PDB file of C-alpha atoms (C1' of nucleotides) in Angstrom:
ATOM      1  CA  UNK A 165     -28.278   0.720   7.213  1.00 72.00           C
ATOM      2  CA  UNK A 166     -25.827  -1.100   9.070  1.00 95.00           C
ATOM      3  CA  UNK A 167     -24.199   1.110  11.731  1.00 97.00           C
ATOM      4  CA  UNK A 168     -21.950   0.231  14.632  1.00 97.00           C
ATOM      5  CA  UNK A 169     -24.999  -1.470  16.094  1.00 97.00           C
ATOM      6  CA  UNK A 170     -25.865  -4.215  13.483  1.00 97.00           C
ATOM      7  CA  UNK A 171     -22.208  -4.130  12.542  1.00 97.00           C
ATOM      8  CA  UNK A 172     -21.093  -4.906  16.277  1.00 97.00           C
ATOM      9  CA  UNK A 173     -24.542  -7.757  16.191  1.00 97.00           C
ATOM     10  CA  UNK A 174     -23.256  -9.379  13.418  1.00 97.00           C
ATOM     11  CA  UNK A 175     -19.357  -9.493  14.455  1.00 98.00           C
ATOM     12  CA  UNK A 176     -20.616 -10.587  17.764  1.00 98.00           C
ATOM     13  CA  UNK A 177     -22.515 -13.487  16.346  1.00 97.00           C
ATOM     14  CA  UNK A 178     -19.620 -14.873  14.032  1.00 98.00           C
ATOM     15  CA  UNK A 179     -17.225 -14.855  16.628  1.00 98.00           C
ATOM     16  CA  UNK A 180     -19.738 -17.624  18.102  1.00 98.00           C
ATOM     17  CA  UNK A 181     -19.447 -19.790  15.060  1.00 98.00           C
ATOM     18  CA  UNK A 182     -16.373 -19.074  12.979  1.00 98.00           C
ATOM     19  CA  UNK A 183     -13.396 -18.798  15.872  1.00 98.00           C
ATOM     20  CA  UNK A 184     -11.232 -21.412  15.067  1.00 98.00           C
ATOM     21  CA  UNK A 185     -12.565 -22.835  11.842  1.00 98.00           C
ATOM     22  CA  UNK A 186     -10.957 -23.466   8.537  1.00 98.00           C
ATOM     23  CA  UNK A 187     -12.237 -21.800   5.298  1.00 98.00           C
ATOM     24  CA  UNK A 188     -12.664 -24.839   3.218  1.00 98.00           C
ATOM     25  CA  UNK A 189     -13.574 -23.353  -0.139  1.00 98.00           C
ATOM     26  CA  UNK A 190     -15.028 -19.886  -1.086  1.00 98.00           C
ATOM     27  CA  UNK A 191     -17.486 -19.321  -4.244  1.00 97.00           C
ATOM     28  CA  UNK A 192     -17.581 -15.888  -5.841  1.00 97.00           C
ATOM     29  CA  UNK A 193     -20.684 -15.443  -7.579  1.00 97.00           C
ATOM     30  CA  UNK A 194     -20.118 -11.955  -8.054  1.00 96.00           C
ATOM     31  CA  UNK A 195     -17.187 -10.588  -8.790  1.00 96.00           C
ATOM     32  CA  UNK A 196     -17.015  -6.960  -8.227  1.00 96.00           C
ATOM     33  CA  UNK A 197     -17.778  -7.067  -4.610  1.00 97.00           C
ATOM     34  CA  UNK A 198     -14.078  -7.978  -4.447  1.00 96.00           C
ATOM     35  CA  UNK A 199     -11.301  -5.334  -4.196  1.00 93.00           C
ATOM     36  CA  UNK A 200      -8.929  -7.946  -5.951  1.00 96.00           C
ATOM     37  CA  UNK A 201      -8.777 -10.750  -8.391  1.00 96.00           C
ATOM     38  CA  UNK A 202     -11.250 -13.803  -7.111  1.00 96.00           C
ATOM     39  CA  UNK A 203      -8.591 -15.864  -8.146  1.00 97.00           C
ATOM     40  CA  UNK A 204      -6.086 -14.141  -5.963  1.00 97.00           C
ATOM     41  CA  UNK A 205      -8.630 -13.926  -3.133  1.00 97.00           C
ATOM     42  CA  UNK A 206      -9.921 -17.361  -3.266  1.00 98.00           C
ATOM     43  CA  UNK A 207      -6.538 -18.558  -3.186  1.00 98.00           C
ATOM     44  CA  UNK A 208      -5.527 -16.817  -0.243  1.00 97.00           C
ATOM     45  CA  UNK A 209      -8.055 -17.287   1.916  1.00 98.00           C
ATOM     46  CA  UNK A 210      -8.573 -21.362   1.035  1.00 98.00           C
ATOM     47  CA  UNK A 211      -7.373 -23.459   3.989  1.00 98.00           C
ATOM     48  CA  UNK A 212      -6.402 -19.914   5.775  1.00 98.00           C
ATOM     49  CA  UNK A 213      -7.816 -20.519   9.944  1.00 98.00           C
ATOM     50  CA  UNK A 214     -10.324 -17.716  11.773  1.00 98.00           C
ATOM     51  CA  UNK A 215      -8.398 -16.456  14.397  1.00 98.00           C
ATOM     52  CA  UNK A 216     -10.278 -13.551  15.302  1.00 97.00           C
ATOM     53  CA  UNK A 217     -13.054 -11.178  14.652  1.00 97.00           C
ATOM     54  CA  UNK A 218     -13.381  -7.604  14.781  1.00 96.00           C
ATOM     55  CA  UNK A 219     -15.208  -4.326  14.294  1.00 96.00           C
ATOM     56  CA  UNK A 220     -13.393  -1.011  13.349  1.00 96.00           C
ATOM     57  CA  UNK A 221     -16.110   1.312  12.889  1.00 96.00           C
ATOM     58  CA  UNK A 222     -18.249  -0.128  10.419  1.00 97.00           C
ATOM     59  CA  UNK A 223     -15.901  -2.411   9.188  1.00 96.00           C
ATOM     60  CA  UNK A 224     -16.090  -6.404   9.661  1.00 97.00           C
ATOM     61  CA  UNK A 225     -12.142  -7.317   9.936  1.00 96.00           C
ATOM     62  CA  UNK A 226     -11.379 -10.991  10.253  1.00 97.00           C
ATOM     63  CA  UNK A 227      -7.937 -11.757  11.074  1.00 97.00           C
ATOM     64  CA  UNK A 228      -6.874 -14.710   9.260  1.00 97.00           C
ATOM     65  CA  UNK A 229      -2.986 -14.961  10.775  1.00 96.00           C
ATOM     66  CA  UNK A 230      -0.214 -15.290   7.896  1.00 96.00           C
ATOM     67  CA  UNK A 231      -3.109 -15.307   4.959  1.00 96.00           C
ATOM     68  CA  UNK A 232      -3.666 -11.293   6.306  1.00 96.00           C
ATOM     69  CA  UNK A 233      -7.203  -9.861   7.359  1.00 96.00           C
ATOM     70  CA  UNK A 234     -10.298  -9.903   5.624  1.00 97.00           C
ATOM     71  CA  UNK A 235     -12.268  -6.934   5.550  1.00 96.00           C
ATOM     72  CA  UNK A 236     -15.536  -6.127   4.850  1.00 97.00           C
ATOM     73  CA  UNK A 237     -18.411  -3.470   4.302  1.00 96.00           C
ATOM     74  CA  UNK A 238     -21.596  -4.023   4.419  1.00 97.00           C
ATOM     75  CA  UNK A 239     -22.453  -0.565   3.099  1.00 96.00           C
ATOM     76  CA  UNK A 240     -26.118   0.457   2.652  1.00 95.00           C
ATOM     77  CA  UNK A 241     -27.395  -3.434   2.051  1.00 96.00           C
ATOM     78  CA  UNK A 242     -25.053  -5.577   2.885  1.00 97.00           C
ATOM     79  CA  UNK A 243     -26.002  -8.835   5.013  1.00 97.00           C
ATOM     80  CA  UNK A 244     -23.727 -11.843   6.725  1.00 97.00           C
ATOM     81  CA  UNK A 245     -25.379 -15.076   7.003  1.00 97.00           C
ATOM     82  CA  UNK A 246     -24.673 -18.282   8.362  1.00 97.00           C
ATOM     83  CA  UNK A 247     -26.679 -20.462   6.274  1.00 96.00           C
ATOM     84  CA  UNK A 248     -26.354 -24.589   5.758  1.00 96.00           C
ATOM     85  CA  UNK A 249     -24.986 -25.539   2.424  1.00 95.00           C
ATOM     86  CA  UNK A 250     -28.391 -26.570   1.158  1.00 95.00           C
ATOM     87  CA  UNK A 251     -30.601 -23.702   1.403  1.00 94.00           C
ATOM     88  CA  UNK A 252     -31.127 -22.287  -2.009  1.00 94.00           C
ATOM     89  CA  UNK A 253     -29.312 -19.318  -3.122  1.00 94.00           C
ATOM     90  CA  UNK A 254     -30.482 -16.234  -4.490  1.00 94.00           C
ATOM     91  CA  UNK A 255     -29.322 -13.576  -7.172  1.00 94.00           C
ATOM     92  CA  UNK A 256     -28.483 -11.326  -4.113  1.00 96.00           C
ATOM     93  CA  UNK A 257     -25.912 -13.509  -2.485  1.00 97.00           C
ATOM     94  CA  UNK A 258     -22.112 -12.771  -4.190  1.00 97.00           C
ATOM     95  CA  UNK A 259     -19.501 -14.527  -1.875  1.00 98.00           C
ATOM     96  CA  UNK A 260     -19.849 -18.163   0.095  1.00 97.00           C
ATOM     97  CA  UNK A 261     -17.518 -19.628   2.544  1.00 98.00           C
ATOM     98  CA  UNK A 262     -17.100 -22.996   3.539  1.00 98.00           C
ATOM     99  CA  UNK A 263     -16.024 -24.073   6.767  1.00 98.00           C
ATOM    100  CA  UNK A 264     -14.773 -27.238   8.305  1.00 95.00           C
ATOM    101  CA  UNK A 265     -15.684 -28.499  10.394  1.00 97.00           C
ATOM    102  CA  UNK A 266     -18.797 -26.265  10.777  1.00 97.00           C
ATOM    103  CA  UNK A 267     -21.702 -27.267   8.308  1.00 95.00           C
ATOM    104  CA  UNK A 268     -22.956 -23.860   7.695  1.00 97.00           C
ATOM    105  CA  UNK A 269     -21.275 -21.583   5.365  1.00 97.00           C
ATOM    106  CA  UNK A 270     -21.176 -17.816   5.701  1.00 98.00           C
ATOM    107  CA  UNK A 271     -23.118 -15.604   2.653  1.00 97.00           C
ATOM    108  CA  UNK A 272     -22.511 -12.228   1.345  1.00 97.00           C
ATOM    109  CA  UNK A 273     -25.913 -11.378   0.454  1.00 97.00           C
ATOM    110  CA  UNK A 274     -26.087  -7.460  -0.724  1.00 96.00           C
ATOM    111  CA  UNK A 275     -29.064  -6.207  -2.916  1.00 95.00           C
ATOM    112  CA  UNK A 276     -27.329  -2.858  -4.290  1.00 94.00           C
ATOM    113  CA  UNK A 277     -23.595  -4.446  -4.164  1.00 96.00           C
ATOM    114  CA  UNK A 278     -22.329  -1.384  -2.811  1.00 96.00           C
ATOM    115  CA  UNK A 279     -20.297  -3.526  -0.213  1.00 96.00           C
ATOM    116  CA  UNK A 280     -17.067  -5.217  -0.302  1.00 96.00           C
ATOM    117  CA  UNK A 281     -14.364  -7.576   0.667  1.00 97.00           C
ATOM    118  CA  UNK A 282     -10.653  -6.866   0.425  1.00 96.00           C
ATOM    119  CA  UNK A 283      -7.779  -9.200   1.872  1.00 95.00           C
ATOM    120  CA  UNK A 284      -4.792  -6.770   3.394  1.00 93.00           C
ATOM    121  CA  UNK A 285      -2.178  -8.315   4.634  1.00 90.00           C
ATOM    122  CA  UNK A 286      -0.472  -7.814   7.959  1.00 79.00           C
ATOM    123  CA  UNK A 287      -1.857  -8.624  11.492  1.00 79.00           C
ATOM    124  CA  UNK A 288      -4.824  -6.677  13.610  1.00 78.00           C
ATOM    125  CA  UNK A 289      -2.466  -5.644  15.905  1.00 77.00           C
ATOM    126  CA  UNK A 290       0.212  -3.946  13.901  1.00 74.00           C
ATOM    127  CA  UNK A 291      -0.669  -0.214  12.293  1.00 75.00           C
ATOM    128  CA  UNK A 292      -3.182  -1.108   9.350  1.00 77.00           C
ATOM    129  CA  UNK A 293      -2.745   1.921   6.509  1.00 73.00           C
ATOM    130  CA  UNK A 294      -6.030   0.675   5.247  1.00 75.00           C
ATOM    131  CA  UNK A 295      -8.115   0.702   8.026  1.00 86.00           C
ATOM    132  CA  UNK A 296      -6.186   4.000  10.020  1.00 87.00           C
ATOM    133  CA  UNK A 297      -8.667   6.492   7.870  1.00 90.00           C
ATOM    134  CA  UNK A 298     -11.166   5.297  10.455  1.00 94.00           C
ATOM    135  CA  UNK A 299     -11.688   7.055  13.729  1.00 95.00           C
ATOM    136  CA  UNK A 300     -12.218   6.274  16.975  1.00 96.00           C
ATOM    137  CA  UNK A 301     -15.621   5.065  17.398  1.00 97.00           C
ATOM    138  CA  UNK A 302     -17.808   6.757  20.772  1.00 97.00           C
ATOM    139  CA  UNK A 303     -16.472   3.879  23.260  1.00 97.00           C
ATOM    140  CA  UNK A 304     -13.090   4.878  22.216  1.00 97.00           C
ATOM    141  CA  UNK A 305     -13.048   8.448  22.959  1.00 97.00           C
ATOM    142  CA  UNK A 306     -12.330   9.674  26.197  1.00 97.00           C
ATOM    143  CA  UNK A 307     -15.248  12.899  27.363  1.00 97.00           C
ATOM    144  CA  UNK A 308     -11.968  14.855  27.235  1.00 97.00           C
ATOM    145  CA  UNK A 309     -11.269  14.114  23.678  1.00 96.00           C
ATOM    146  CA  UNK A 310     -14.645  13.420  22.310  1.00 97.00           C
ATOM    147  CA  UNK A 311     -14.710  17.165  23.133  1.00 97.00           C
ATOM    148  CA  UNK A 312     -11.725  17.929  21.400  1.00 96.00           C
ATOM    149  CA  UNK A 313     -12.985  16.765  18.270  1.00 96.00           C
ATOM    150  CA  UNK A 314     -16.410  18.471  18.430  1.00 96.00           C
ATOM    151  CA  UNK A 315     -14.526  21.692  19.052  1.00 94.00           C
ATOM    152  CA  UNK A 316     -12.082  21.799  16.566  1.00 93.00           C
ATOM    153  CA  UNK A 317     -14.561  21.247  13.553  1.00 92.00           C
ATOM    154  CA  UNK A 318     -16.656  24.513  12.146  1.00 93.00           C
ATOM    155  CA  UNK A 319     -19.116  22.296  10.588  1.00 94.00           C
ATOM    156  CA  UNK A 320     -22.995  20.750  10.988  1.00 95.00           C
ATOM    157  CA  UNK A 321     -22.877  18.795  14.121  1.00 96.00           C
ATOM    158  CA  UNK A 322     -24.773  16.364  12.054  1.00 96.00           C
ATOM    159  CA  UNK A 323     -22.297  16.298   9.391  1.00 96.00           C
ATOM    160  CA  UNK A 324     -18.841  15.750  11.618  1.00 97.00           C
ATOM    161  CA  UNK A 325     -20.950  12.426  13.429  1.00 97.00           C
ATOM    162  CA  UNK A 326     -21.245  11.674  10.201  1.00 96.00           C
ATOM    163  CA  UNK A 327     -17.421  11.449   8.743  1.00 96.00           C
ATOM    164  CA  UNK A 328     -15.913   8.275   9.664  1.00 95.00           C
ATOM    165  CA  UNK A 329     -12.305   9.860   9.415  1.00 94.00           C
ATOM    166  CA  UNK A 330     -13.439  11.993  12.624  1.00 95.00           C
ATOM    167  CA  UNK A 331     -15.340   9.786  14.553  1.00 96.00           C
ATOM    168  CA  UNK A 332     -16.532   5.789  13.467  1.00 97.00           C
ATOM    169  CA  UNK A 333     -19.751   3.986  14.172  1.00 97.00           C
ATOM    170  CA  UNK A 334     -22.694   6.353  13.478  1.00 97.00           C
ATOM    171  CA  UNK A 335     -25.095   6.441  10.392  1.00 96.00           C
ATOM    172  CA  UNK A 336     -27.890   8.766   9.470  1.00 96.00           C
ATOM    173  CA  UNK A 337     -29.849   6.665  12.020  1.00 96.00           C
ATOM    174  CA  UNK A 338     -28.533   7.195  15.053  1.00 97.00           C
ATOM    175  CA  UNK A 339     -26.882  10.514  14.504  1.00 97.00           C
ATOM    176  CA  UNK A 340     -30.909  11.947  14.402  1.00 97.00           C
ATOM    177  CA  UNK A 341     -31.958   9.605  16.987  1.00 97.00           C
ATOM    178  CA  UNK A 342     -29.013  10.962  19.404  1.00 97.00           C
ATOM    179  CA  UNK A 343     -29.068  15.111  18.287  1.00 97.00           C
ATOM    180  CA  UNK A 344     -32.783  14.496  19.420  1.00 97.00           C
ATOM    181  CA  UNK A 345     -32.461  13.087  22.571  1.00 97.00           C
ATOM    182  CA  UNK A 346     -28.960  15.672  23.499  1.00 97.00           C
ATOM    183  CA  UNK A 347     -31.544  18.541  22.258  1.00 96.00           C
ATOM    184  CA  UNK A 348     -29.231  20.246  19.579  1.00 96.00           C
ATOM    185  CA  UNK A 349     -30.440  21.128  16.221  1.00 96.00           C
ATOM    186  CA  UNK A 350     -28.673  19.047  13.652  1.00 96.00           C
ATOM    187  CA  UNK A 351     -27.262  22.112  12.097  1.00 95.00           C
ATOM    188  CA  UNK A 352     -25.879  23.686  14.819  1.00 96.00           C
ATOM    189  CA  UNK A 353     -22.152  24.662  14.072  1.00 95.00           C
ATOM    190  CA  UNK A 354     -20.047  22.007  15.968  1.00 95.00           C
ATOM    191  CA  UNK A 355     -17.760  24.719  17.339  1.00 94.00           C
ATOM    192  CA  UNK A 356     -21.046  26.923  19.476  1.00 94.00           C
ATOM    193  CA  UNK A 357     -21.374  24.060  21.618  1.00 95.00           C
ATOM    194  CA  UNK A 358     -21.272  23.958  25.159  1.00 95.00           C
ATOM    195  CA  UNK A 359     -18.470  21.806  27.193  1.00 95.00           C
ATOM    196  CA  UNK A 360     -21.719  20.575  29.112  1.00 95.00           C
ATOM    197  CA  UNK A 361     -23.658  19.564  26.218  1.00 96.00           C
ATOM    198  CA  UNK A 362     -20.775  17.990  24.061  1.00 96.00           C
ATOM    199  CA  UNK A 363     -20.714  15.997  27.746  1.00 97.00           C
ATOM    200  CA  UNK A 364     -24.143  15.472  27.020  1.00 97.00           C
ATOM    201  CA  UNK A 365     -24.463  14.318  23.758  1.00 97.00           C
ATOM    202  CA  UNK A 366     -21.634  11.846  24.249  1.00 98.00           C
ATOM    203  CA  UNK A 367     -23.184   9.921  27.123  1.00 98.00           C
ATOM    204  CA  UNK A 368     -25.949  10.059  24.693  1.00 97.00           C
ATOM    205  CA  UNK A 369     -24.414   8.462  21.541  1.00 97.00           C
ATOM    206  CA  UNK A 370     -22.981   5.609  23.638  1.00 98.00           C
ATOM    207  CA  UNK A 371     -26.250   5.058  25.669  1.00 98.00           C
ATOM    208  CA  UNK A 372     -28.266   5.254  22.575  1.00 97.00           C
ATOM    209  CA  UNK A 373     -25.862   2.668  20.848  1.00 97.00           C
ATOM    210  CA  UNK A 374     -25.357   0.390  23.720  1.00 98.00           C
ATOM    211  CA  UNK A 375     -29.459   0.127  23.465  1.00 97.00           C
ATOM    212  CA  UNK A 376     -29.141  -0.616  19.979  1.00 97.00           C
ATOM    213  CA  UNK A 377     -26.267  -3.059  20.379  1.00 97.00           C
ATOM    214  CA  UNK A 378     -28.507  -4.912  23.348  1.00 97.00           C
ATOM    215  CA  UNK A 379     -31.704  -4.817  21.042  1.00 97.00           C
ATOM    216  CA  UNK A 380     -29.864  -6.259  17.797  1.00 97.00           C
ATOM    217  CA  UNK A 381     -29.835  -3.580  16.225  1.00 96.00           C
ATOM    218  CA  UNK A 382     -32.642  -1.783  13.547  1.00 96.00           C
ATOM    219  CA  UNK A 383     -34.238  -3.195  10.706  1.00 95.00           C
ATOM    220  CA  UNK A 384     -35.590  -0.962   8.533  1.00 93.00           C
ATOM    221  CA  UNK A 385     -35.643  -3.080   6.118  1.00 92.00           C
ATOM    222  CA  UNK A 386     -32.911  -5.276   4.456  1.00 94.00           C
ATOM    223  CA  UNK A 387     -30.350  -5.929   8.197  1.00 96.00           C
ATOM    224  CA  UNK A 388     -30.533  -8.818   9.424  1.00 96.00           C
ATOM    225  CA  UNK A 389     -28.765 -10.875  12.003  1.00 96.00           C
ATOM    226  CA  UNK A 390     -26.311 -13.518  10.806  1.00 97.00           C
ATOM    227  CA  UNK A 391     -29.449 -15.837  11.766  1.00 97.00           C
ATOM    228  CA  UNK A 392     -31.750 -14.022   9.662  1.00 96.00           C
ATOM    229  CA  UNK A 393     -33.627 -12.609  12.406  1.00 96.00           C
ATOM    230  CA  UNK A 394     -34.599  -8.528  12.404  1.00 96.00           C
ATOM    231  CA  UNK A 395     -33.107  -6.403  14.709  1.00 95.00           C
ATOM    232  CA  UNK A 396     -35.457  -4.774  17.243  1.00 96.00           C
ATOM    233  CA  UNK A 397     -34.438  -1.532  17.843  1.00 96.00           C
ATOM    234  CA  UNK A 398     -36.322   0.426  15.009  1.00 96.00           C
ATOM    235  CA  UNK A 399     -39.336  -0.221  17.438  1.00 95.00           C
ATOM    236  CA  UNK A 400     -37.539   2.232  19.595  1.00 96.00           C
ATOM    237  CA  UNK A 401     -36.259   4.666  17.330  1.00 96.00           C
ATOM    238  CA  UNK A 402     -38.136   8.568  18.441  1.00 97.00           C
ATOM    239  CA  UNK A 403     -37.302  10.717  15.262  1.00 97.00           C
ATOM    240  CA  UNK A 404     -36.402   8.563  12.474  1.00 96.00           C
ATOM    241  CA  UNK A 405     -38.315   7.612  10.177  1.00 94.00           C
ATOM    242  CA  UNK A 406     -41.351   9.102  12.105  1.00 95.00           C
ATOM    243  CA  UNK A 407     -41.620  12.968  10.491  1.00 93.00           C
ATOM    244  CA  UNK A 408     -45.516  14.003  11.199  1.00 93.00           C
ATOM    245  CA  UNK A 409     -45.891  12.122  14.466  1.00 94.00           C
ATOM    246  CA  UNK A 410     -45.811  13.713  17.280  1.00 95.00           C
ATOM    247  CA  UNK A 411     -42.640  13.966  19.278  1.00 96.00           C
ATOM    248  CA  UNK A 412     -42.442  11.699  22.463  1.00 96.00           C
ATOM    249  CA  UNK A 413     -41.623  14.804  24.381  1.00 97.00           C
ATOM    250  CA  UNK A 414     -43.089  17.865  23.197  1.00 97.00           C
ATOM    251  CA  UNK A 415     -46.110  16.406  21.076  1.00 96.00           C
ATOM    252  CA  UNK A 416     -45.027  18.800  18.086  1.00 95.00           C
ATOM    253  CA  UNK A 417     -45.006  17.103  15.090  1.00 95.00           C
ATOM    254  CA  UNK A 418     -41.674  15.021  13.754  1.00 95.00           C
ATOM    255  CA  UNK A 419     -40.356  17.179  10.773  1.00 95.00           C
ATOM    256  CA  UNK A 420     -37.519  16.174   8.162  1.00 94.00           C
ATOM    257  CA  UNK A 421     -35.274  18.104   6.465  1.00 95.00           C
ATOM    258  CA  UNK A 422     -32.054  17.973   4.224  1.00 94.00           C
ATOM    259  CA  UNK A 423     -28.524  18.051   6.236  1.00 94.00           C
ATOM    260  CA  UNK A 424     -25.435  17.208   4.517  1.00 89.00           C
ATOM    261  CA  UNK A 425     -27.872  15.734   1.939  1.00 90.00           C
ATOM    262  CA  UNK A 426     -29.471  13.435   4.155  1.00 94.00           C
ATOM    263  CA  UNK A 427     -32.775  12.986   5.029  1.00 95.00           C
ATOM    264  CA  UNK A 428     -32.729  14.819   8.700  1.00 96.00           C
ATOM    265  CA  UNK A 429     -35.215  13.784  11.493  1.00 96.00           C
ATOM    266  CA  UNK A 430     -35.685  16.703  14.596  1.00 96.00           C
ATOM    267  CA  UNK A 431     -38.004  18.447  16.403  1.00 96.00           C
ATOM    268  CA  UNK A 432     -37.578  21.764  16.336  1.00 95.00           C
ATOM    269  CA  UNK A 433     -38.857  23.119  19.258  1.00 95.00           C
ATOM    270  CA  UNK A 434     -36.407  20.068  21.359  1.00 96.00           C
ATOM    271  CA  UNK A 435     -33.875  20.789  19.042  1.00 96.00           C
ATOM    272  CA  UNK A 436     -32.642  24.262  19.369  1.00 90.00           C
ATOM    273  CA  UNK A 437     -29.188  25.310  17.166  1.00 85.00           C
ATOM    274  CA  UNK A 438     -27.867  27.478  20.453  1.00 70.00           C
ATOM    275  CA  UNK A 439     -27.673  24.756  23.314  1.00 57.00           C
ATOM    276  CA  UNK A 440     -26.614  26.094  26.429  1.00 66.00           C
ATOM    277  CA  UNK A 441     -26.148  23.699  29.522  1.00 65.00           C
TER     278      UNK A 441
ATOM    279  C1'  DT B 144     -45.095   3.565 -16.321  1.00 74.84           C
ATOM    280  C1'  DT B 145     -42.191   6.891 -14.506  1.00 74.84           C
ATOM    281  C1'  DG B 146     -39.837   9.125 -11.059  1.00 74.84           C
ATOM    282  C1'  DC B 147     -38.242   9.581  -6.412  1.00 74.84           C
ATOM    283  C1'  DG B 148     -36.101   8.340  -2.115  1.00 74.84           C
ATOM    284  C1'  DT B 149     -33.243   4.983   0.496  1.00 74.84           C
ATOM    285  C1'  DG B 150     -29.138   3.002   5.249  1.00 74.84           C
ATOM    286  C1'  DT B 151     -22.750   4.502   2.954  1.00 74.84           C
ATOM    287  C1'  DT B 152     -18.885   6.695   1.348  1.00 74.84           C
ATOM    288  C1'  DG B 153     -15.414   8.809  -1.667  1.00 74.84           C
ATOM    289  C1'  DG B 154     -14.612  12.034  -5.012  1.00 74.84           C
ATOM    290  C1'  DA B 155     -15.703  16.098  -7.968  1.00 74.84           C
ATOM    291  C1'  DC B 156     -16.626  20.718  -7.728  1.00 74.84           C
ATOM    292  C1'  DA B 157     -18.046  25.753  -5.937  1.00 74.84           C
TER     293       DA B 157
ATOM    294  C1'  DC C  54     -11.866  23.929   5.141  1.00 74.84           C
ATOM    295  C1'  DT C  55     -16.929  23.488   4.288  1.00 74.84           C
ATOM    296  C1'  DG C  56     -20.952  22.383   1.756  1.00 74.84           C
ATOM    297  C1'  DT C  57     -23.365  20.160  -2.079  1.00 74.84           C
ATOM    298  C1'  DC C  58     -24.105  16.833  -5.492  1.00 74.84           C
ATOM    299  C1'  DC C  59     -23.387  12.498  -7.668  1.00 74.84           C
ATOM    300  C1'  DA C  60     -22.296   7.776  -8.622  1.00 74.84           C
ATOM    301  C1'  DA C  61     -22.155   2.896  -7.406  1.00 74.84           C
ATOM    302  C1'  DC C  62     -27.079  -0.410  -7.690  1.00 74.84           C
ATOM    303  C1'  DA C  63     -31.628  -2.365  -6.774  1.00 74.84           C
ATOM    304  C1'  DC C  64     -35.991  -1.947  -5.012  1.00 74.84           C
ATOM    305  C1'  DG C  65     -40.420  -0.208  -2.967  1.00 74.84           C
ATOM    306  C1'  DC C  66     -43.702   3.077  -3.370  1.00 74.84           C
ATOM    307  C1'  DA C  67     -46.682   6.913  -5.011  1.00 74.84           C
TER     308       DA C  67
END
DNA sequence: TTGCGTGTTGGACA
DNA sequence: CTGTCCAACACGCA
């Protein structure tokens, strides 16, 4: 579930601890969660100092200097915790890091190990070909080309927040939560959308997220903060997850639907496919 | 017990 | 180009 929100939480919260430390020694328990050899990776990164830490989209990048960047993705389950060396470790956790002179260590902690690390050298800011697939997240985009983008796509408005290449930082979560609130239908065709709404629905996305950000983001069930505390923002959330209540506006009932193969939260008397504004 | 749905994303295929 | 389905994996729930 992590979306710019809990990705921007977590990246926030490291920064606190890990500027300036040393990575002492790093454990992989589980191998596969690495995009290269764990001998190669442990190497590299042993000794290596946190210089910085950042968020491109969804992706954790942590700029190491001359040992390159390490990037991560936390996928569907992923979690980052900062953890003392003597709490007990669980079947779920596949990379620790060591700091010094910090005592806690960092854990990669991911129940369906869809996530990963990868080490790419180069620095953050020189052109990354690994990391330029990513688009501009909703802070980055100007109203002027935020509505360049929706306009040039003839696809699902639900479905173009949705590609990363496009546009970075939104998840099934807060694409519903946002299509509610901006009134459009989440298969309205990109393209039929009104200058006014596009306006709309981008003020939207980045009030919707700055919420989230300021509320720690949602738990729905496996995010948590580096801390291990839930986010609070699910408390908060007006379509997802809540088809068959009513809807905080109209008092229709919450219905869900299949968009781009996604579960799909609307209302569908707020959410009409022809917005006009 | 079995089957289904789940937050992400890239790739296969129509 | 666009849409749909699946796979990666583990778990909760009906």
């Amino acid at each position: 579930m992590p979306e710019l929100p809990e990705v921007e939480t977590i990246v926030r919260r490291l920064r606190l601890s890990l500027i300036g430390q040393t990575i002492q020694a790093v454990q992989v328990l589980t191998p596969k969660i690495l995009h290269l050899p764990p001998r190669v990776f442990v190497r590299s990164l042993t000794g290596a100092i946190i210089r910085e830490i950042k968020r491109k989209g969804k992706l954790i990048l942590i700029d190491l200097g001359p040992a390159g960047i390490l990037v991560l993705h936390l996928k569907m389950t992923g979690q980052v915790l900062l953890e003392p060396g003597s709490t007990a470790i669980d079947r779920h956790t596949h990379v620790i890091f060591s700091f010094s002179p910090l005592n806690s260590q960092m854990r990669y902690r991911d129940i369906r190990k869809f996530g990963f690390f990868d080490l790419i050298p180069g620095h953050l800011s020189g052109q990354l070909p690994y990391i330029s697939k990513v688009g501009p997240d909703p802070f980055e985009l100007s109203s002027r080309k935020f509505f360049q983008i929706i306009q040039s796509k003839n696809k699902a408005i639900k479905s173009l927040l949705l590609d990363q290449s496009v546009m970075s930082g939104l998840g099934n979560i807060y694409v519903d939560e946002s299509l509610f609130q901006a009134g459009i239908h989440p298969q309205t065709k990109a393209q039929v959308l009104s200058p006014g709404r596009v306006k709309m629905l981008h003020r939207i996305i980045k009030k919707i997220l700055s919420q989230a950000i300021r509320m720690q983001g949602s738990t729905l069930k496996d995010y948590r903060r580096p801390d291990g505390v839930s986010g609070e923002f699910q408390n908060y959330h007006q379509v997802y997850g809540r088809n068959g209540h009513p809807c905080p506006v109209c008092r229709s009932p919450i219905l869900k639907m299949k968009v781009a193969s996604r579960g799909t939260h609307y209302c569908a008397f707020c959410q009409k496919k022809h917005s006009t504004l």
